[in-house]
Coordinates of C-alpha atoms in Angstrom, one line a residue:
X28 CA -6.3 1.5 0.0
X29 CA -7.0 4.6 -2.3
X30 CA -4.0 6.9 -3.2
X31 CA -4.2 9.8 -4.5
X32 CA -2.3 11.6 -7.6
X33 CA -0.7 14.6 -7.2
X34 CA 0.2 16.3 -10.3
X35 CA 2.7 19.2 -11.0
X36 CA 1.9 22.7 -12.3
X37 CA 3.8 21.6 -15.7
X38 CA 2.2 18.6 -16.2
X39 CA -1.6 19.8 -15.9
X40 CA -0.4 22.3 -18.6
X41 CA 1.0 19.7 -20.6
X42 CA -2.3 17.2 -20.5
X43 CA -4.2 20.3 -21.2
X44 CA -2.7 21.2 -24.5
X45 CA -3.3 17.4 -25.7
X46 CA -6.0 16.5 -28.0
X47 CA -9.1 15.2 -26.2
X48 CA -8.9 11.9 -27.0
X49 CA -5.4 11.5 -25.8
X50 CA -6.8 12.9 -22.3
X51 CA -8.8 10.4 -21.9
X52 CA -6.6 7.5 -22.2
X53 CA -3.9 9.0 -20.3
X54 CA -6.7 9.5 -17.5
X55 CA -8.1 6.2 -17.4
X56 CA -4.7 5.0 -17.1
X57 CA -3.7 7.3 -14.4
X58 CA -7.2 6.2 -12.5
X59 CA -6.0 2.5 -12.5
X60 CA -3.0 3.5 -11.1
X61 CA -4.7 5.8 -8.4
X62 CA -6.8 2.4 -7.0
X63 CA -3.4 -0.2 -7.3
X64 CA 0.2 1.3 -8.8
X65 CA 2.1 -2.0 -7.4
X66 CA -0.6 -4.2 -9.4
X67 CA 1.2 -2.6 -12.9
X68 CA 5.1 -2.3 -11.7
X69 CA 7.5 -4.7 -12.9
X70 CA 10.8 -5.9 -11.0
X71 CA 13.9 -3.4 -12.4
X72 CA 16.3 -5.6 -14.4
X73 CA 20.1 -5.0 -14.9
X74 CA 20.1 -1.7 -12.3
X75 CA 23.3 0.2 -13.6
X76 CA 22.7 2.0 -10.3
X77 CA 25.7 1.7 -7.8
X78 CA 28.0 0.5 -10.1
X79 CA 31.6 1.7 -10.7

């Protein structure tokens, strides 16, 4: 199964204003996660969440 990014008007403005280089890591990246993003996500540890 394929998903598919969806990216914010702020954050095209910010990837455009990067040097080209750094595009195109942070697009091959962003491509691996587009075909798999559970393959790359990590169990959370010590959640502060919920507690009082």
């Amino acid at each position: 199964m394929k998903y598919r990014l969806v990216y914010s008007h702020r954050a095209i403005r910010d990837i455009d204003a990067l040097e080209s280089k750094v595009k195109q890591r942070i697009g091959k990246t962003l491509l691996r996660y587009e075909s798999d993003p559970l393959k790359y996500a990590e169990t959370l540890k010590q959640s502060e969440l919920g507690s009082y």
